[in-house]
PDB file of N, CA, C and O in Angstrom:
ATOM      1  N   UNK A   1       0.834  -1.179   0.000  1.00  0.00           N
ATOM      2  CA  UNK A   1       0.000   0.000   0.000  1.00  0.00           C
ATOM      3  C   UNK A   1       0.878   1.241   0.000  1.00  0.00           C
ATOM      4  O   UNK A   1       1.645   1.101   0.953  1.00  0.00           O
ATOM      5  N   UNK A   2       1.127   2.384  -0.618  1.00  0.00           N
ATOM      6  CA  UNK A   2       1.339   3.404  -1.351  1.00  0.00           C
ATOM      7  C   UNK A   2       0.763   4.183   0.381  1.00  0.00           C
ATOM      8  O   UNK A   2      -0.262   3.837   0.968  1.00  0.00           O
ATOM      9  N   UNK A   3       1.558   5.043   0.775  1.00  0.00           N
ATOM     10  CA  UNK A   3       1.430   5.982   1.763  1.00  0.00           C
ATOM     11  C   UNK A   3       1.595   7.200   1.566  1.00  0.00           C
ATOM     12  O   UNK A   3       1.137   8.041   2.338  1.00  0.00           O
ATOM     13  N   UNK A   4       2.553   7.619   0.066  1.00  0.00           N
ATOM     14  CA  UNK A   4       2.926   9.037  -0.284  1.00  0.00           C
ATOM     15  C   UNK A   4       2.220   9.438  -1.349  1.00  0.00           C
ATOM     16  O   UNK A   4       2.379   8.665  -2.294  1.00  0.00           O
ATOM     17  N   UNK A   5       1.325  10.561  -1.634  1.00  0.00           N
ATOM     18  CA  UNK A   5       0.457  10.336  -2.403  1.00  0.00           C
ATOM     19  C   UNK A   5       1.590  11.330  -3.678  1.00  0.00           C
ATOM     20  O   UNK A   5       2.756  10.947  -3.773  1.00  0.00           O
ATOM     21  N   UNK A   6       1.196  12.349  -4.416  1.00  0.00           N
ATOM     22  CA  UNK A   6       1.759  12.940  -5.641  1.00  0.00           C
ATOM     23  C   UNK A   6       3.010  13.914  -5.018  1.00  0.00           C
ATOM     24  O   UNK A   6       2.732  14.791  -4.200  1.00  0.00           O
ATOM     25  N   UNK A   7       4.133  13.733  -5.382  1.00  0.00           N
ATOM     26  CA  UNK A   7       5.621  14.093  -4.625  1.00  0.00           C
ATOM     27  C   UNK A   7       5.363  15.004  -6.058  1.00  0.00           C
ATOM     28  O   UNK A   7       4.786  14.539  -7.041  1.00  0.00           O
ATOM     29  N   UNK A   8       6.217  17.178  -5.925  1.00  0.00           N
ATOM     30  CA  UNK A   8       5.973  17.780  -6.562  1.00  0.00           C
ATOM     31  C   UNK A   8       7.522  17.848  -6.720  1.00  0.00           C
ATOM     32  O   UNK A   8       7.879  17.197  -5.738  1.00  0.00           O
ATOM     33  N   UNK A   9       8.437  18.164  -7.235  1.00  0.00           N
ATOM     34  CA  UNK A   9       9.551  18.802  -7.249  1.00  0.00           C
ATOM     35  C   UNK A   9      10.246  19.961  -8.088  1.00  0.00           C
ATOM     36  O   UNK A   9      10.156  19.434  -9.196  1.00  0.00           O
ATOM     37  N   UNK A  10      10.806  21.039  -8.297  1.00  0.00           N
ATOM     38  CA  UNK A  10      11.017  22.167  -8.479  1.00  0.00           C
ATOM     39  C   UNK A  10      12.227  22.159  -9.045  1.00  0.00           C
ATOM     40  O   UNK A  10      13.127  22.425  -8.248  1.00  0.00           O
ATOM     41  N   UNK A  11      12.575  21.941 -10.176  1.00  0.00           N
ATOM     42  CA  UNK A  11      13.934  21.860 -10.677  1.00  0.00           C
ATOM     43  C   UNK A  11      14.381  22.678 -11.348  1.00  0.00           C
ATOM     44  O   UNK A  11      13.823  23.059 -12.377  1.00  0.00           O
ATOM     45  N   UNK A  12      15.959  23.327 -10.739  1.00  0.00           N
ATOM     46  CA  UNK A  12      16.310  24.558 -11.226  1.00  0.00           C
ATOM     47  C   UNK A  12      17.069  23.904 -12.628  1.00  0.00           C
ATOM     48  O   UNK A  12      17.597  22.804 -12.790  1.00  0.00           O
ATOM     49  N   UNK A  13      16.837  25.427 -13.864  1.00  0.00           N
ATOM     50  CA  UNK A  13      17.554  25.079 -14.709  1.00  0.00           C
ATOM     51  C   UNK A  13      18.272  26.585 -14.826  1.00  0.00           C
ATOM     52  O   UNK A  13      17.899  27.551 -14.160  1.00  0.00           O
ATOM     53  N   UNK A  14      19.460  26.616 -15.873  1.00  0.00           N
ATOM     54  CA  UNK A  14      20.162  27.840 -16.130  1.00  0.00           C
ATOM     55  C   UNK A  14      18.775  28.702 -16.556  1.00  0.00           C
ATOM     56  O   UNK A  14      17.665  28.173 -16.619  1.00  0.00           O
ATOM     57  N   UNK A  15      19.003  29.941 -16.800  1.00  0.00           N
ATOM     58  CA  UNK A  15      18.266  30.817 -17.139  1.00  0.00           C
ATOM     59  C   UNK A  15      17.848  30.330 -18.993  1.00  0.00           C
ATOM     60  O   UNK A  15      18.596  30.012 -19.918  1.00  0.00           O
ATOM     61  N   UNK A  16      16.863  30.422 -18.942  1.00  0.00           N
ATOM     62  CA  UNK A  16      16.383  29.729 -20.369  1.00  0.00           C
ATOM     63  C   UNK A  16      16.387  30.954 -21.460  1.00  0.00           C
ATOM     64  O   UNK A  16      15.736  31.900 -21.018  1.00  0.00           O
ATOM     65  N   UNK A  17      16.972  31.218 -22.844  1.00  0.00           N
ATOM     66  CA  UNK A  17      17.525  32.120 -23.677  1.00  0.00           C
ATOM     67  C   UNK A  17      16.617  31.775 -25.002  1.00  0.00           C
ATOM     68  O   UNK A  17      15.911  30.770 -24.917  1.00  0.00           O
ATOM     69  N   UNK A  18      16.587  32.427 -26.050  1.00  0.00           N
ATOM     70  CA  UNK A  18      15.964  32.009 -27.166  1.00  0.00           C
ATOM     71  C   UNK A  18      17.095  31.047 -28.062  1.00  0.00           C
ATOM     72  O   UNK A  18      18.309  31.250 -28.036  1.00  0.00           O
ATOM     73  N   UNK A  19      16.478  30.055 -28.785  1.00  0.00           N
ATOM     74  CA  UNK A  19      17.105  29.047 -29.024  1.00  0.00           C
ATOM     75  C   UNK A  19      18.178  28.143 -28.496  1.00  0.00           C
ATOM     76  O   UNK A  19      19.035  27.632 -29.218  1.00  0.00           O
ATOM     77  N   UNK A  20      18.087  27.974 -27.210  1.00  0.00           N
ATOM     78  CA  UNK A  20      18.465  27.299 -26.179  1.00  0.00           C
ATOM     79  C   UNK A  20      18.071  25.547 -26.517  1.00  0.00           C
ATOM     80  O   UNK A  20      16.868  25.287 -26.486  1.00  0.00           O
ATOM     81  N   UNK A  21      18.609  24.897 -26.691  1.00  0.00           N
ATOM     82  CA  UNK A  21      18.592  23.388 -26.403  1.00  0.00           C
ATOM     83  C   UNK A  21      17.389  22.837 -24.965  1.00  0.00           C
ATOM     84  O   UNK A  21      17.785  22.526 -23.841  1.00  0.00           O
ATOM     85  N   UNK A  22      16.006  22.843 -25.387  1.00  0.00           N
ATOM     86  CA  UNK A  22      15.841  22.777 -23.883  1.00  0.00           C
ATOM     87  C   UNK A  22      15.793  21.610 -23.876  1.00  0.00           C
ATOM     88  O   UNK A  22      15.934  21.159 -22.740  1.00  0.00           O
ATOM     89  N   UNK A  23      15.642  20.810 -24.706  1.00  0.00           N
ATOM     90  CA  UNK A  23      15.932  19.111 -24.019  1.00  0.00           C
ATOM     91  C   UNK A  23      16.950  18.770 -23.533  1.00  0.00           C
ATOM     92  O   UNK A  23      16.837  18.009 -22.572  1.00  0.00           O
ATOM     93  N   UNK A  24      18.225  19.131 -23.925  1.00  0.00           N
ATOM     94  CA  UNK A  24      19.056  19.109 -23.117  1.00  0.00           C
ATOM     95  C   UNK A  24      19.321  19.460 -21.704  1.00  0.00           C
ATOM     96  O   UNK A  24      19.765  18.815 -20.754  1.00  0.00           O
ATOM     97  N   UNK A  25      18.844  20.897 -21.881  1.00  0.00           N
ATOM     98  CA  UNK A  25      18.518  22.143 -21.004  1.00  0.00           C
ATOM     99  C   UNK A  25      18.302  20.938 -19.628  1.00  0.00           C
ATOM    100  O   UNK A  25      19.012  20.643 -18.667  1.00  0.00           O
ATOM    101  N   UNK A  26      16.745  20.388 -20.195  1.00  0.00           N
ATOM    102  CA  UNK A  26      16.012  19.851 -18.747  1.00  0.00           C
ATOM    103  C   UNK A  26      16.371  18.556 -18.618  1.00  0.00           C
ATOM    104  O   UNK A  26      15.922  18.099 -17.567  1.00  0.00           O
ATOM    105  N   UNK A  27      17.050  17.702 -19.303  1.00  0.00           N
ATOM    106  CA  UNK A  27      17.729  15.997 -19.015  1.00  0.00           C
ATOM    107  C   UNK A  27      18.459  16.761 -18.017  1.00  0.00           C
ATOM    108  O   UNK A  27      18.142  16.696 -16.830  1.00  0.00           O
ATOM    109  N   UNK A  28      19.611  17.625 -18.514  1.00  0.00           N
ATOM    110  CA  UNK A  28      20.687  18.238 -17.682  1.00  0.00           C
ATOM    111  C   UNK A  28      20.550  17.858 -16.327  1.00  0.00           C
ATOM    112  O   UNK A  28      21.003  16.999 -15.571  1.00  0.00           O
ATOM    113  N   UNK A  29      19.480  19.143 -16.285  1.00  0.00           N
ATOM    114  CA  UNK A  29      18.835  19.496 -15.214  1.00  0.00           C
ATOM    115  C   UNK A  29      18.307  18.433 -14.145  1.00  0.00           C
ATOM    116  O   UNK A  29      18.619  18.361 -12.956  1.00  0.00           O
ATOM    117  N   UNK A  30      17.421  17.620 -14.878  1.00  0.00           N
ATOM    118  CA  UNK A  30      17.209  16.502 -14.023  1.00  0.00           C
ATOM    119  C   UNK A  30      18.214  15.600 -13.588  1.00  0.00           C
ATOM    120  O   UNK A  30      18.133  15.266 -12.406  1.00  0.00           O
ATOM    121  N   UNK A  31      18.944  15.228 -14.117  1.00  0.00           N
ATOM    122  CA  UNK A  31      20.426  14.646 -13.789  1.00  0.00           C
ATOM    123  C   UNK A  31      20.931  14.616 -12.662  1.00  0.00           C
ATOM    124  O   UNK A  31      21.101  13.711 -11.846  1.00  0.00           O
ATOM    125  N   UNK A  32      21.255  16.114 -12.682  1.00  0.00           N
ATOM    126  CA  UNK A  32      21.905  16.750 -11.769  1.00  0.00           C
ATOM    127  C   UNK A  32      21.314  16.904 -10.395  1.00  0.00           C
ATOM    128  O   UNK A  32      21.952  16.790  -9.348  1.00  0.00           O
ATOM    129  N   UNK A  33      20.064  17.168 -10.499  1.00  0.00           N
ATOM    130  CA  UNK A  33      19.370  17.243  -9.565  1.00  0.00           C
ATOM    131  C   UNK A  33      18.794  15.882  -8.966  1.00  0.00           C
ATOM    132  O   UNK A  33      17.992  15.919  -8.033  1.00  0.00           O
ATOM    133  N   UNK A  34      19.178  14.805  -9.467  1.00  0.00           N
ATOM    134  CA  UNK A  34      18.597  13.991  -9.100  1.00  0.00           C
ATOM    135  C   UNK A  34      19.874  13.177  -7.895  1.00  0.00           C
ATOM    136  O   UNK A  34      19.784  12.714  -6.758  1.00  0.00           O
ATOM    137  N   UNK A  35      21.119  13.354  -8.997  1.00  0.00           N
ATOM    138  CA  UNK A  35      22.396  13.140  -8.038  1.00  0.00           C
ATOM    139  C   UNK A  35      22.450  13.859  -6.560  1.00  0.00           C
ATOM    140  O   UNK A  35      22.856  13.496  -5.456  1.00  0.00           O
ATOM    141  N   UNK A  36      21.909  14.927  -7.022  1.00  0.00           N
ATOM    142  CA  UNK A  36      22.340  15.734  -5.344  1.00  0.00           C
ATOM    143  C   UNK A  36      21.486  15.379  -4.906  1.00  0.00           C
ATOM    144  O   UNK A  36      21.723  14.832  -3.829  1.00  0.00           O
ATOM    145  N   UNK A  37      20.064  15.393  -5.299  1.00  0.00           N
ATOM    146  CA  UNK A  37      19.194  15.192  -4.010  1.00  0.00           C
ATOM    147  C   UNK A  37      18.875  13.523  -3.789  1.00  0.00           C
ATOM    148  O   UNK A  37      17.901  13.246  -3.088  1.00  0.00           O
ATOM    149  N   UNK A  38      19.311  12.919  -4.108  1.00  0.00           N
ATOM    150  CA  UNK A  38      19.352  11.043  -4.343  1.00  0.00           C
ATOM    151  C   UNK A  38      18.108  10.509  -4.563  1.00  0.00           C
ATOM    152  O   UNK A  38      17.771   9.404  -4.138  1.00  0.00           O
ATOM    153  N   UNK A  39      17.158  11.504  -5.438  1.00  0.00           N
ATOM    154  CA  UNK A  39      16.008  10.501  -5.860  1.00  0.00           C
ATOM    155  C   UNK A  39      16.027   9.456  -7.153  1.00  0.00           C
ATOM    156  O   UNK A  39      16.932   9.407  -7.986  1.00  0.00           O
ATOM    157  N   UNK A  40      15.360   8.997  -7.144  1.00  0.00           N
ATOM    158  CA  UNK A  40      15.284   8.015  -7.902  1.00  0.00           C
ATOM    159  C   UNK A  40      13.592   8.514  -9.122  1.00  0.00           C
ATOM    160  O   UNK A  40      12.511   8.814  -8.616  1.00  0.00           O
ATOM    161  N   UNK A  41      13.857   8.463 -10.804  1.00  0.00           N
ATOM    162  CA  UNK A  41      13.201   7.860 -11.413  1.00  0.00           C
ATOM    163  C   UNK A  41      12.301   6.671 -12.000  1.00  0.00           C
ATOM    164  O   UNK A  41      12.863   5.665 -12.434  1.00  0.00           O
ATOM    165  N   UNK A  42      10.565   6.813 -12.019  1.00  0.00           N
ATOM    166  CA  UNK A  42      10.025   5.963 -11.912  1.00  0.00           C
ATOM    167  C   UNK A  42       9.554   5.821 -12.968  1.00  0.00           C
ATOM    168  O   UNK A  42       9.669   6.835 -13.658  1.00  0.00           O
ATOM    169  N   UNK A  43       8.662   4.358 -13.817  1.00  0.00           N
ATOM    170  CA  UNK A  43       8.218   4.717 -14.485  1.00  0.00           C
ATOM    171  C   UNK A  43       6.666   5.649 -14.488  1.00  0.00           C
ATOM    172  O   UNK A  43       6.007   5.895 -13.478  1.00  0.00           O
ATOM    173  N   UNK A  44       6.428   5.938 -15.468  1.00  0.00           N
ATOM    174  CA  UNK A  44       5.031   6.817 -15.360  1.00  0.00           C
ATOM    175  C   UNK A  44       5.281   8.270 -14.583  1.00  0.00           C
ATOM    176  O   UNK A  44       4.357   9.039 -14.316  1.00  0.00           O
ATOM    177  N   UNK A  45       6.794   8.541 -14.238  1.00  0.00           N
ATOM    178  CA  UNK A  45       6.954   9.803 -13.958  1.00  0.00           C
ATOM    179  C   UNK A  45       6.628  10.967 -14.593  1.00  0.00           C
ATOM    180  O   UNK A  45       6.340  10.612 -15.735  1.00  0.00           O
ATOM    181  N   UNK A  46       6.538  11.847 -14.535  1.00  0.00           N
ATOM    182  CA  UNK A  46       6.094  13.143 -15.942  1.00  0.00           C
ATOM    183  C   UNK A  46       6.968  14.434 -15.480  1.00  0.00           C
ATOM    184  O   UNK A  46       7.035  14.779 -14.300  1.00  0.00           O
ATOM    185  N   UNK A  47       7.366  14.840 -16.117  1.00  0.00           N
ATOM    186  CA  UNK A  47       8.033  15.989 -16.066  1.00  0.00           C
ATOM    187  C   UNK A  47       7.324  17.332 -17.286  1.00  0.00           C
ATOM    188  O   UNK A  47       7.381  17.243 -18.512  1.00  0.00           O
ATOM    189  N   UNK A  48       6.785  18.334 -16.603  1.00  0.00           N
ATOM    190  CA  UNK A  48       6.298  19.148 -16.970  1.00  0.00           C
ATOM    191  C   UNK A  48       7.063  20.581 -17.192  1.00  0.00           C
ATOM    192  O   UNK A  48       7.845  20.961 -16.321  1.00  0.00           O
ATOM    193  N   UNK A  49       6.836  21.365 -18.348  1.00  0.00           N
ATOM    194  CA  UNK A  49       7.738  22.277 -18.513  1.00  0.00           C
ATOM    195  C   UNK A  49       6.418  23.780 -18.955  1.00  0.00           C
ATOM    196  O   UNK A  49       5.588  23.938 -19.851  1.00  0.00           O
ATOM    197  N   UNK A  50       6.643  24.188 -18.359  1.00  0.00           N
ATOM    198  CA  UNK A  50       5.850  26.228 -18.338  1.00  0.00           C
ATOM    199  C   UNK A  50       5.935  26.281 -19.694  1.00  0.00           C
ATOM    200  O   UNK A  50       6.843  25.660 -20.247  1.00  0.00           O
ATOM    201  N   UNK A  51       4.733  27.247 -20.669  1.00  0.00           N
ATOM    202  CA  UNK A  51       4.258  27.601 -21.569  1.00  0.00           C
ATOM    203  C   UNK A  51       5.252  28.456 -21.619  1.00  0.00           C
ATOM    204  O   UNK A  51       6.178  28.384 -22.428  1.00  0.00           O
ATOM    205  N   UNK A  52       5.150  29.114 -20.960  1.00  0.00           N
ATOM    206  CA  UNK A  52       6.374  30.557 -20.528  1.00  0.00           C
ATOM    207  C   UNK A  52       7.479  30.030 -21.161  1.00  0.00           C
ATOM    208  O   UNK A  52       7.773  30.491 -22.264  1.00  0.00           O
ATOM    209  N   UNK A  53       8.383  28.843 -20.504  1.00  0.00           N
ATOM    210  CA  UNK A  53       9.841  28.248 -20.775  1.00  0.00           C
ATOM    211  C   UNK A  53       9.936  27.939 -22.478  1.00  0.00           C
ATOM    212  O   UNK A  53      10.861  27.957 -23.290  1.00  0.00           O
ATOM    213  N   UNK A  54       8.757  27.706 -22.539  1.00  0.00           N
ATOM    214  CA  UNK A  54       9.392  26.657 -24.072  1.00  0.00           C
ATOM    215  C   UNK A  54       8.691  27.838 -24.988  1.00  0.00           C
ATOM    216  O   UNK A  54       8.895  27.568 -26.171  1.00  0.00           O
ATOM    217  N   UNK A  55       7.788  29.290 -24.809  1.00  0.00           N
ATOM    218  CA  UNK A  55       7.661  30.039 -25.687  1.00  0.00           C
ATOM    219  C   UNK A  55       9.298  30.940 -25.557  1.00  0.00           C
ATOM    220  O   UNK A  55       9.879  31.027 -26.639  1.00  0.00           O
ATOM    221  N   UNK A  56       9.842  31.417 -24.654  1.00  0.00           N
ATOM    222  CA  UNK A  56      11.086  31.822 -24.788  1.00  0.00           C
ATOM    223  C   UNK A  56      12.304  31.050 -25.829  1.00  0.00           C
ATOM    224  O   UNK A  56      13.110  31.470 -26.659  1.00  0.00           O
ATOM    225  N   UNK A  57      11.986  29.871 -25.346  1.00  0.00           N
ATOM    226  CA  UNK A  57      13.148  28.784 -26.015  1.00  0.00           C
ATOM    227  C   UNK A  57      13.077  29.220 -27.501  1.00  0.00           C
ATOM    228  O   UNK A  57      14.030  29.708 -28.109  1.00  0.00           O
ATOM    229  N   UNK A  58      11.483  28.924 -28.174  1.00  0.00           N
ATOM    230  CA  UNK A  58      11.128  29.162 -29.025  1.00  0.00           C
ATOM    231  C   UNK A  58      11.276  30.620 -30.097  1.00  0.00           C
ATOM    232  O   UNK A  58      11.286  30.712 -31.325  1.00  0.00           O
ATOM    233  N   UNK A  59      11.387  31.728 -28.924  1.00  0.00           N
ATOM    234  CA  UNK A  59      11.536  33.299 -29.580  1.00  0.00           C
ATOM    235  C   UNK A  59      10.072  33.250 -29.150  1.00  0.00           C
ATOM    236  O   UNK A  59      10.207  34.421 -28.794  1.00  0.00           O
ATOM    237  N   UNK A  60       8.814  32.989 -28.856  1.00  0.00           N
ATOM    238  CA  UNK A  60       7.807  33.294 -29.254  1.00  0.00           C
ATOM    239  C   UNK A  60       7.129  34.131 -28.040  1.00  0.00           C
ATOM    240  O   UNK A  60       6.571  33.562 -27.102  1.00  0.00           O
ATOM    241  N   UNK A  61       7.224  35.401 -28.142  1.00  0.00           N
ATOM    242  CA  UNK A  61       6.959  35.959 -26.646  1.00  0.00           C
ATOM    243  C   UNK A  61       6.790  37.414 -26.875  1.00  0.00           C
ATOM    244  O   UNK A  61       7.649  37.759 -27.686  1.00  0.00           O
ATOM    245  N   UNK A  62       5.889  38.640 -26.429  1.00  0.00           N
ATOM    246  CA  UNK A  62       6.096  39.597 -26.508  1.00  0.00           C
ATOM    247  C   UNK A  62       6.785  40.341 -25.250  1.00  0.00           C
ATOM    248  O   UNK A  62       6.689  40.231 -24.028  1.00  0.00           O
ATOM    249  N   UNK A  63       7.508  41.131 -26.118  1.00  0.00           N
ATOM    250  CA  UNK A  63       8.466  42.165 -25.157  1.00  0.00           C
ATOM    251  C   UNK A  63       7.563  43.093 -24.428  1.00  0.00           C
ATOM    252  O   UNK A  63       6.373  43.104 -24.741  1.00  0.00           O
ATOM    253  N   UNK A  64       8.161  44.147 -23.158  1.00  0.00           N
ATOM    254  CA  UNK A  64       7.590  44.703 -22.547  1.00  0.00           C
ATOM    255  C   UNK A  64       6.965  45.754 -23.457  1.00  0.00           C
ATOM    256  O   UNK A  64       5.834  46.213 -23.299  1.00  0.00           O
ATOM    257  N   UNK A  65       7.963  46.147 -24.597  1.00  0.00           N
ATOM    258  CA  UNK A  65       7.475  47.355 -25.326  1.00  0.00           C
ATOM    259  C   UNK A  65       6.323  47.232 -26.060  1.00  0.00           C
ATOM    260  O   UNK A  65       5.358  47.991 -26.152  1.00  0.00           O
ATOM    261  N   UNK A  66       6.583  46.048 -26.630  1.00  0.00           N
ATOM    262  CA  UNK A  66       5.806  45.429 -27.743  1.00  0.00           C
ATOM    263  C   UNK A  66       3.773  45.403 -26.759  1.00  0.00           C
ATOM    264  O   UNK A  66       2.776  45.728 -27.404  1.00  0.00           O
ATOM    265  N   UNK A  67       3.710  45.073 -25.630  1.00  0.00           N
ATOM    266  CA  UNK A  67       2.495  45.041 -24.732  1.00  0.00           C
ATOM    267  C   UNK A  67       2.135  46.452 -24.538  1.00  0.00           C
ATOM    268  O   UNK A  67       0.984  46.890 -24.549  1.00  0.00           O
ATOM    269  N   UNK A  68       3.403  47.245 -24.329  1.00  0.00           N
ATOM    270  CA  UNK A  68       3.181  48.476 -23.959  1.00  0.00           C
ATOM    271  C   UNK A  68       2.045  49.482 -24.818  1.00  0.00           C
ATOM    272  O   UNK A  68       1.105  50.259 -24.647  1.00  0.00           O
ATOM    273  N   UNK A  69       3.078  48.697 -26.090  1.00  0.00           N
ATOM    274  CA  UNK A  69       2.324  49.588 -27.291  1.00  0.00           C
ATOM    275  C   UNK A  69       1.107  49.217 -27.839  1.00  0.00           C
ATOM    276  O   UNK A  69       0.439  49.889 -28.624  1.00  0.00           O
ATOM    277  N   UNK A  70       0.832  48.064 -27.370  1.00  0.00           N
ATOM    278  CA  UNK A  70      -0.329  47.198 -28.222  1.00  0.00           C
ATOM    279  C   UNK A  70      -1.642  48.097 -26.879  1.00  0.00           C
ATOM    280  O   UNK A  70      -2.736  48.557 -27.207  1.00  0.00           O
ATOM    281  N   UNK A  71      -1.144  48.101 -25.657  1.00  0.00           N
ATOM    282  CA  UNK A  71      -2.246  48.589 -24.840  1.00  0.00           C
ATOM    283  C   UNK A  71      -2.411  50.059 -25.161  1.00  0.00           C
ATOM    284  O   UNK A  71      -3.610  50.307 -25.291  1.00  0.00           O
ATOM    285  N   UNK A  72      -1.602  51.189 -25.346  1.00  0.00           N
ATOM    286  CA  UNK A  72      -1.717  52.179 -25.927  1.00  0.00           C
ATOM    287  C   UNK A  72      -2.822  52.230 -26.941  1.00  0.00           C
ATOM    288  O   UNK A  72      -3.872  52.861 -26.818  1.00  0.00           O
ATOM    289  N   UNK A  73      -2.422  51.419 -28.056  1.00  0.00           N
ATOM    290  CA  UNK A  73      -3.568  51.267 -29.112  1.00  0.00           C
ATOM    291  C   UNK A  73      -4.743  50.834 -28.682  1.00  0.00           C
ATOM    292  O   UNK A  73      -5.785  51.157 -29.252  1.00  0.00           O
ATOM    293  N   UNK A  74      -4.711  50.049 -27.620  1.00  0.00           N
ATOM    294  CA  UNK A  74      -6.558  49.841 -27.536  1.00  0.00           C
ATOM    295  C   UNK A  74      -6.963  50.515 -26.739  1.00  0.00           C
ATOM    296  O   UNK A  74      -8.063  50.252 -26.254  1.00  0.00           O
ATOM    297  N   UNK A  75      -6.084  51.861 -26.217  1.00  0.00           N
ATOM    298  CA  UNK A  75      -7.014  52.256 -25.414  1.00  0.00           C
ATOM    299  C   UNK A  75      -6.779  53.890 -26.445  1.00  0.00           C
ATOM    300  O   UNK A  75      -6.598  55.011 -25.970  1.00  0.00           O
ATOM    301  N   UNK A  76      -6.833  53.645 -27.410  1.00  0.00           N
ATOM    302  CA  UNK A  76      -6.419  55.127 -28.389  1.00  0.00           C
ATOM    303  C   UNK A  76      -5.858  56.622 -27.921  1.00  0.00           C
ATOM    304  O   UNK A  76      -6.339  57.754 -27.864  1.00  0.00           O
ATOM    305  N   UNK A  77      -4.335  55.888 -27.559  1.00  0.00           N
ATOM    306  CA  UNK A  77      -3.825  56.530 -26.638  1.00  0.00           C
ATOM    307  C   UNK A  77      -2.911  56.175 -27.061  1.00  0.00           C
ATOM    308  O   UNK A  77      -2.318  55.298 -26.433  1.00  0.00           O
ATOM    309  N   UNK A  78      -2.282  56.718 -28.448  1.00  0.00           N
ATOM    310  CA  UNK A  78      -0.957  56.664 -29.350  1.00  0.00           C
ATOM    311  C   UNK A  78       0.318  57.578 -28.612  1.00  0.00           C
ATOM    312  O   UNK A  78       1.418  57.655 -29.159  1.00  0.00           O
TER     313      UNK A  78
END
């Protein structure tokens, strides 16, 4: 019988850049983190990665200016 129910963990990676390797990026990451903190991989584990992370990786993201200006325009306030 199973006593620990869903274990969350928080894994740091370098600062994520546009066109960054993130598969690498996050094997890395898990690796490493798994050595120091001595857990162990299971199957049916999942590792989840932020919309945020992989639109950066990607380029796909608006800048502060780019929001700045788009709210200007809808509020017709060039």
């Amino acid at each position: 019988m199973r006593c620990v129910g869903t274990v969350v963990r928080g894994i740091r990676t370098p600062i994520i850049k546009e066109n960054d390797d993130l598969t690498s990026i996050v094997v890395d990451s898990l690796m490493k983190a798994r050595e120091y903190e001595g857990f162990k991989f299971h199957d049916k584990d999942v590792v989840a990665i932020t919309e945020a992370v992989v639109g950066i990786s990607e380029g796909n993201y608006a800048t502060l200016d780019q929001i700045a200006k788009d709210i200007k325009v809808k509020l017709n306030n060039p």
